[in-house]
CSV table of C-alpha atoms in Angstrom, one decimal:
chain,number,residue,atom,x,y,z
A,293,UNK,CA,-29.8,74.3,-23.2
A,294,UNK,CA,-31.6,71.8,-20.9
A,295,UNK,CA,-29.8,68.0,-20.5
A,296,UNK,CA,-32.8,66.8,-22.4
A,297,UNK,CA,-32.3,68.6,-25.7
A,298,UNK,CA,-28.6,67.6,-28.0
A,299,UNK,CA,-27.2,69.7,-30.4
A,300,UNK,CA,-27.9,68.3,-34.0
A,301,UNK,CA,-24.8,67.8,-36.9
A,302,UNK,CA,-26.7,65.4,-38.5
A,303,UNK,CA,-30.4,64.7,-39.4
A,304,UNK,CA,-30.0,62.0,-41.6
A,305,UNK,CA,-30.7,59.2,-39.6
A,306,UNK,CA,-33.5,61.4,-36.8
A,307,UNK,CA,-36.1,59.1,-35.8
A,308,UNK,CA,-39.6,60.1,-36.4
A,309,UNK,CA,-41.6,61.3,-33.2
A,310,UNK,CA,-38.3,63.7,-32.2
A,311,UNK,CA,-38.5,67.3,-30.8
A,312,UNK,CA,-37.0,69.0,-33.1
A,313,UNK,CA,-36.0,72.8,-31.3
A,314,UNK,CA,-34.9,75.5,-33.7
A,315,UNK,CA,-32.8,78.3,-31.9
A,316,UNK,CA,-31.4,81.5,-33.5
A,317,UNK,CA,-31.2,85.3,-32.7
A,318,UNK,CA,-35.2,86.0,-33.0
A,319,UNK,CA,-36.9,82.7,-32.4
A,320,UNK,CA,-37.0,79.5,-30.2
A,321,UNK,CA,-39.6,77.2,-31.8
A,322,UNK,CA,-39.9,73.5,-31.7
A,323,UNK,CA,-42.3,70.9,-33.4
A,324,UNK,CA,-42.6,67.1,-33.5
A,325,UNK,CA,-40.2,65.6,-36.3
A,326,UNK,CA,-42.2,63.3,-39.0
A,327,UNK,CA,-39.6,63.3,-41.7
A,328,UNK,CA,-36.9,64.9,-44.2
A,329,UNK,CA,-38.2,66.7,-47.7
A,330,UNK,CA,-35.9,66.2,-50.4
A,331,UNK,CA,-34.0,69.0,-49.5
A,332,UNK,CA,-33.5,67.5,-46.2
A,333,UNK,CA,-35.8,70.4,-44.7
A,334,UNK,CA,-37.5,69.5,-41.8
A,335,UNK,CA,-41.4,68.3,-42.0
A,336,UNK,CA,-42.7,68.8,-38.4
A,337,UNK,CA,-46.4,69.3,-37.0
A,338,UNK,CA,-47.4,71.1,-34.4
A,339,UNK,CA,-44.8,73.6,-33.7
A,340,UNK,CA,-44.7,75.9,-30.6
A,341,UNK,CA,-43.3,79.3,-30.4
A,342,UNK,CA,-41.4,78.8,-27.1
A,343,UNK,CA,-40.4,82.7,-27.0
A,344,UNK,CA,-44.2,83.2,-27.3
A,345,UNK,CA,-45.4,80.7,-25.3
A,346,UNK,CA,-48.4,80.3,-28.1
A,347,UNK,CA,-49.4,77.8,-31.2
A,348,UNK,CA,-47.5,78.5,-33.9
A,349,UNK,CA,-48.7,76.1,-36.8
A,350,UNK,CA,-50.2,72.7,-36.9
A,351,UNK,CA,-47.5,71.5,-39.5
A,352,UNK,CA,-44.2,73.5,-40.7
A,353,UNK,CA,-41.4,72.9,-42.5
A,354,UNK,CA,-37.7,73.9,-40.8
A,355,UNK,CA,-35.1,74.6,-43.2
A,356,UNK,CA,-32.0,75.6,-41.1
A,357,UNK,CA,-30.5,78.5,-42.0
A,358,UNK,CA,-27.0,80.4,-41.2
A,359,UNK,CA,-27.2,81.4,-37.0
A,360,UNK,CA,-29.7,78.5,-36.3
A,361,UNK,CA,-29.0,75.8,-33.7
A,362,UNK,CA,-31.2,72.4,-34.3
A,363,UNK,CA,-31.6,70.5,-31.3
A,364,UNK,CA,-33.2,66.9,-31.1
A,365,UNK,CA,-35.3,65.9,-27.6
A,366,UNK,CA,-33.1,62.9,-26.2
A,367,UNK,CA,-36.6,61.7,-24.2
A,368,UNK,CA,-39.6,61.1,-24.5
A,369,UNK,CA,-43.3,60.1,-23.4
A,370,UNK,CA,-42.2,56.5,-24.7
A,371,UNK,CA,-39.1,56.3,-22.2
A,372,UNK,CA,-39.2,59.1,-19.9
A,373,UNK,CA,-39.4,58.4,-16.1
A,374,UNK,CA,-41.2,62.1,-15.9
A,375,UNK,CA,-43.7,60.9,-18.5
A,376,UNK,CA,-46.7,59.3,-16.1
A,377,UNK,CA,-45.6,63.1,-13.5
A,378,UNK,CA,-45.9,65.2,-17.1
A,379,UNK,CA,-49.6,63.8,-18.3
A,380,UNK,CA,-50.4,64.2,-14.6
A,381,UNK,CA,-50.4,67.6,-14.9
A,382,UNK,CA,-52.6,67.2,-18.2
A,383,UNK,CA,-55.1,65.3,-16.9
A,384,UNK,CA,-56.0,67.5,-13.4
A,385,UNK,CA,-56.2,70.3,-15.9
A,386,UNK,CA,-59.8,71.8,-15.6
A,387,UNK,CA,-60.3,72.3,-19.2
A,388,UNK,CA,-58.9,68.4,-20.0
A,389,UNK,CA,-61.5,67.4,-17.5
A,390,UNK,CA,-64.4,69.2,-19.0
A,391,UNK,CA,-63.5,68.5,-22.6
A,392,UNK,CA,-64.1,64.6,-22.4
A,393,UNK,CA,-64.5,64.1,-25.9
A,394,UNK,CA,-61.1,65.4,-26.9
A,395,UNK,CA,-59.0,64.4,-24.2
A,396,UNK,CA,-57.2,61.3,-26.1
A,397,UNK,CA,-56.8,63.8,-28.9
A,398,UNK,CA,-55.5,66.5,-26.2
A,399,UNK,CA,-52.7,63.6,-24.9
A,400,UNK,CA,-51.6,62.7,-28.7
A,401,UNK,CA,-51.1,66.6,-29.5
A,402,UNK,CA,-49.0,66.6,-25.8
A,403,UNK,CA,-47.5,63.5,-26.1
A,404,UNK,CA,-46.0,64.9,-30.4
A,405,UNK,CA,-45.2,68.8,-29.3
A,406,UNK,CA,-43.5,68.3,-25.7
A,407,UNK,CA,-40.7,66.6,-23.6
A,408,UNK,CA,-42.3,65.6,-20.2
A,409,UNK,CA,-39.1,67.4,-18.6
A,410,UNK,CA,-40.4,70.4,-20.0
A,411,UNK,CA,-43.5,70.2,-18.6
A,412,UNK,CA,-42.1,69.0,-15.2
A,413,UNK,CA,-40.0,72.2,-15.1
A,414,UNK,CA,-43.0,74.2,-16.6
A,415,UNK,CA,-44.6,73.2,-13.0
A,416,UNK,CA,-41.9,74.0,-11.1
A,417,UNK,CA,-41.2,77.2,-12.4
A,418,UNK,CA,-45.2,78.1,-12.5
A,419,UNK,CA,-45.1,78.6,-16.4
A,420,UNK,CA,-48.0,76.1,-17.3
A,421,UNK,CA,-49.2,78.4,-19.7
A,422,UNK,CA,-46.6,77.4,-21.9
A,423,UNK,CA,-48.1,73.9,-22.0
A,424,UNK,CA,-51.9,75.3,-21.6
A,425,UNK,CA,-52.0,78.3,-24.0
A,426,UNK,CA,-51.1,75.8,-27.1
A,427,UNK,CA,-53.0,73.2,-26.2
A,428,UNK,CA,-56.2,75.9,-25.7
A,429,UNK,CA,-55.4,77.3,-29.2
A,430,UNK,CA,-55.4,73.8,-31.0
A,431,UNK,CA,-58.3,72.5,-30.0
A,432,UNK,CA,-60.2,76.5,-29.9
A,433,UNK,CA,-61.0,75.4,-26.2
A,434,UNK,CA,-61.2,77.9,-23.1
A,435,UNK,CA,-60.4,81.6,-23.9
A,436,UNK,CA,-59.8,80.9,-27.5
A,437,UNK,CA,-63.5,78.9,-28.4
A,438,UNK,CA,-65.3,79.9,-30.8
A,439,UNK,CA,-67.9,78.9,-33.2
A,440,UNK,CA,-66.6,76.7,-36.1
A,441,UNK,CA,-68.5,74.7,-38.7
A,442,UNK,CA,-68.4,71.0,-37.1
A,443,UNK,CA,-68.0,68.7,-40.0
A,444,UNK,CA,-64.4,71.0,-40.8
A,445,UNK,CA,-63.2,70.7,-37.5
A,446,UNK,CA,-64.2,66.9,-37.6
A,447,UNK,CA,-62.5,66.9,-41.1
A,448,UNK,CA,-59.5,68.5,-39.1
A,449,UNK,CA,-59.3,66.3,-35.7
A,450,UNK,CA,-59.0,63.2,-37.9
A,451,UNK,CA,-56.3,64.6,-40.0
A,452,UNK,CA,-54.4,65.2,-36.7
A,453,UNK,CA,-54.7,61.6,-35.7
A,454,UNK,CA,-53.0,60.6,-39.1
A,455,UNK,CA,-50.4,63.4,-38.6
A,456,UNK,CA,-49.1,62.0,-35.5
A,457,UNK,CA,-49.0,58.7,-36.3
A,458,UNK,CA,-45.5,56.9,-36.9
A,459,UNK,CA,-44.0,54.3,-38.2
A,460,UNK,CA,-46.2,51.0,-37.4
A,461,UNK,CA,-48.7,52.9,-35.1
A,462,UNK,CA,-52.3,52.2,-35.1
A,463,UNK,CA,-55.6,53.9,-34.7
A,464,UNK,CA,-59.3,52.0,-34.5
A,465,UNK,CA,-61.8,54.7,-36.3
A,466,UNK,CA,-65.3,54.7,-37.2
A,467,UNK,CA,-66.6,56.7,-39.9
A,468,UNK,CA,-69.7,57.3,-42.4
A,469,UNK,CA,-69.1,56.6,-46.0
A,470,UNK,CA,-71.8,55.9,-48.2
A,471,UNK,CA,-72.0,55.3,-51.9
A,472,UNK,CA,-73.2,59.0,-52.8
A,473,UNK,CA,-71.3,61.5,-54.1
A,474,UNK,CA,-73.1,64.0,-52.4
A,475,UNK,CA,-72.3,62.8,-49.6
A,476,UNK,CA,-69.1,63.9,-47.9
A,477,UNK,CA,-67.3,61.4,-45.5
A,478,UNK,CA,-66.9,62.0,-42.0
A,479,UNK,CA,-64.5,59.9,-39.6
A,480,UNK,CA,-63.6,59.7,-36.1
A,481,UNK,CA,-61.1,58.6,-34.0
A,482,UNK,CA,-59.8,58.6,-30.4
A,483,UNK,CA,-56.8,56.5,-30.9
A,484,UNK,CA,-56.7,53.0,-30.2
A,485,UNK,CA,-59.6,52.1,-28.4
A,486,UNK,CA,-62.4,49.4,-29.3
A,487,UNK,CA,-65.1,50.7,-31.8
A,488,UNK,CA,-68.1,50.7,-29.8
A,489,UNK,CA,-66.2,52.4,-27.0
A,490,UNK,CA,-65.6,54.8,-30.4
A,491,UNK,CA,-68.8,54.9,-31.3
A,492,UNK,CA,-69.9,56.1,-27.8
A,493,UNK,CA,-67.0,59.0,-27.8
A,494,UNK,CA,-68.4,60.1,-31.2
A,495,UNK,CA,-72.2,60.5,-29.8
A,496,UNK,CA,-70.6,63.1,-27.0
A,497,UNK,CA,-69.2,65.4,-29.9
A,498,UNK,CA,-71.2,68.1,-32.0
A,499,UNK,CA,-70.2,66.3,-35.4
A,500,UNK,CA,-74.1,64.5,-35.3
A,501,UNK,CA,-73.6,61.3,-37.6
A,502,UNK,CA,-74.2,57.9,-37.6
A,503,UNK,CA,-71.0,55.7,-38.8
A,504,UNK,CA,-71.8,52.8,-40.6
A,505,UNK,CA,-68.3,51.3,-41.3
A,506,UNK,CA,-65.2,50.7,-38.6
A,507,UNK,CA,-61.7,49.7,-38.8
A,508,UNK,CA,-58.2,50.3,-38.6
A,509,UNK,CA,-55.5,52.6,-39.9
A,510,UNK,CA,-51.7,51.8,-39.5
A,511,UNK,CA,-48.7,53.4,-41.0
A,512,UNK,CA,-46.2,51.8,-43.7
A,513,UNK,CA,-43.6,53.8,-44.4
A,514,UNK,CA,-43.7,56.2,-47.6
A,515,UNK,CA,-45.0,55.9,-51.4
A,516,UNK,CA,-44.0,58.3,-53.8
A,517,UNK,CA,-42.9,60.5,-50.8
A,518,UNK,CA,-46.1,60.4,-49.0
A,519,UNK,CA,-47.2,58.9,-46.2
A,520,UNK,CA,-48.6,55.9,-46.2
A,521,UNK,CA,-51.2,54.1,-44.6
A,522,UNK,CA,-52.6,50.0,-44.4
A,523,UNK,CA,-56.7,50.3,-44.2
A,524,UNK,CA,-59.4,47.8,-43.2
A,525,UNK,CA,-63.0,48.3,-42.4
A,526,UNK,CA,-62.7,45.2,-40.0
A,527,UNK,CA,-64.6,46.3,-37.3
A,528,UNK,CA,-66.7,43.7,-35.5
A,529,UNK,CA,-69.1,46.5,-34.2
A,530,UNK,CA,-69.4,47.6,-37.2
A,531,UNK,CA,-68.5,45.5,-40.0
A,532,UNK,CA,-67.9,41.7,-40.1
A,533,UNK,CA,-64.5,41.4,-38.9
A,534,UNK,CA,-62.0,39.1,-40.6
A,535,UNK,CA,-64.8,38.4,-42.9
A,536,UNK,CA,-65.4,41.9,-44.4
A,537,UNK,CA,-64.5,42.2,-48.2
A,538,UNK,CA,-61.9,44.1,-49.9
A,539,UNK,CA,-64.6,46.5,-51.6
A,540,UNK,CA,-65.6,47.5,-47.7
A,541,UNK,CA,-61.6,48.9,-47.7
A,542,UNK,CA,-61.7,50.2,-50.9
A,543,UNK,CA,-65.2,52.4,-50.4
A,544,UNK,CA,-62.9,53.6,-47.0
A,545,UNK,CA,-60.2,54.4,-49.0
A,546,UNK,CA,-61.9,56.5,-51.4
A,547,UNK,CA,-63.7,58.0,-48.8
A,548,UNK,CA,-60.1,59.1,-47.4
A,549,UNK,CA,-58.8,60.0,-50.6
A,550,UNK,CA,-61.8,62.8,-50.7
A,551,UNK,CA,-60.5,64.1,-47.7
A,552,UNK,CA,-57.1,63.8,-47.1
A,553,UNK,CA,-55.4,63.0,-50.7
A,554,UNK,CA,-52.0,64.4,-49.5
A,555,UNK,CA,-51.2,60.9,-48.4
A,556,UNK,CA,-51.1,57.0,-49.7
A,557,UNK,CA,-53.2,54.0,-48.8
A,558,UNK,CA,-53.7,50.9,-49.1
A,559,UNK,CA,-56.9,49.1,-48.9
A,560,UNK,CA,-56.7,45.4,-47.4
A,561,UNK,CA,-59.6,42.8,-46.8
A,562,UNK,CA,-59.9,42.0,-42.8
A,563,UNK,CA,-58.6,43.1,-40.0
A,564,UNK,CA,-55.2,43.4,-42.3
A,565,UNK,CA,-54.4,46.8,-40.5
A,566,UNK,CA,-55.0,44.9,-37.5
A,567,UNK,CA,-51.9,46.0,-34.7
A,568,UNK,CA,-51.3,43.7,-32.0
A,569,UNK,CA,-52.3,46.2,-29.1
A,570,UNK,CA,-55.9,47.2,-31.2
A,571,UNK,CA,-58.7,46.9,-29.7
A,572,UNK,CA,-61.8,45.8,-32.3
């Protein structure tokens, strides 16, 4: 096993954002660690078949069974001196460079399902498809695009920017959300940027609306088991900052609720999901 993977006796106390590897006689996967069930299985997203080389499932559950080996990544993009080399290699890719309006999202997917070692190696060795392949059949890009219906895999895209989020990370999004129940509500996000640098993201994209709120999204920790999240629709651009009212929140909130009610939220007047690197 590579010196940047441990063997795991205990998962107790794993810190969110972990490679988790699974190893046995018939598989070698690994996904990024969000938390324990009450089983204490293993909740992970994105999880690669490394035997494969190929996408296995955006979220999966690992319950460890007699002949698997867990190992935990002991680096990461947060502390790694090969991280800056690793998204290197990301960004000269010719399908990151011609895919503008998902390259934050292509980084975040990296940044949750690798170890910049491996993709270091992965160089080295000349096995970039095991960093390439995934990333092309996540985002339906390259070889594997195809036709899809655009508000779903807008609907989708979002949900993987609340997936990878941690404990007190931040995203700015903008979204449409009207007072219509016929309407369905659409948001968008490209992590952490300011909302009319956003906005100008969304207009290069196929999902065709016009957001009339902005904000911020930042995790809290669990209720009831799910994950939680602080929401504002404080956006300067698109709001009224620190001045916008709690109902502005609370229409957002809803609006999330119709589309992603496997989680929590909280609604807060402001900027109150404001983080202290967020752009407005």
């Amino acid at each position: 096993m590579e010196d940047y993977f441990r063997e795991l006796n205990d998962t107790a106390s794993l810190p969110p954002g972990t490679v988790i590897r699974r190893i046995n006689e018939s598989k070698d996967q690994q996904g990024g660690f969000i938390t324990t069930d009450d089983d204490g299985s293993l909740i992970v997203i994105n999880v690669i078949d490394l035997l494969e080389g190929e996408l296995l499932a955006n979220e999966g559950i690992i319950r460890p069974q007699s002949g698997d080996v867990l190992y935990g990544s002991t680096s990461s993009f947060k502390n790694s001196p090969k991280a800056d080399e690793a998204l290197l290699v990301v960004k000269n890719w010719p399908l990151y460079k011609d895919n503008i309006s998902i390259q934050s999202s292509i980084l975040q997917f990296v940044i949750t399902a690798f170890v910049p070692e491996q993709i270091v190696r992965w160089k080295r060795e000349d096995r970039l498809a095991m960093l390439f392949v995934p990333i092309q059949q996540k985002f339906r890009i390259g070889r594997f695009k195809e036709r899809r219906n655009p508000d779903r895999v807008c609907k989708e895209r979002f949900k993987m920017w609340l997936d990878s989020l941690q404990e007190g990370d931040h995203l700015t999004y903008v979204a449409l959300v009207t007072d219509k129940k016929s309407d369905t509500p659409k948001f968008f996000s490209v992590g952490t940027k300011p909302h009319v640098v956003t906005e100008s993201a969304l207009m290069g994209t196929d999902f065709n609306f016009k957001p009339n709120h902005g904000g911020h999204i930042k995790t809290a920790g669990l209720v009831d088991g799910k994950k939680h999240f602080l929401v504002d629709a404080g956006s300067d651009h698109l709001g009224r900052g620190m001045k916008t009212a709690l109902k502005d929140a609370q229409k957002i909130v809803r609006g999330l609720k119709m589309l992603y009610p496997e989680y929590e939220y909280t609604p807060l007047e402001g900027r109150g999901a404001f983080g202290h690197e967020q752009s407005f």
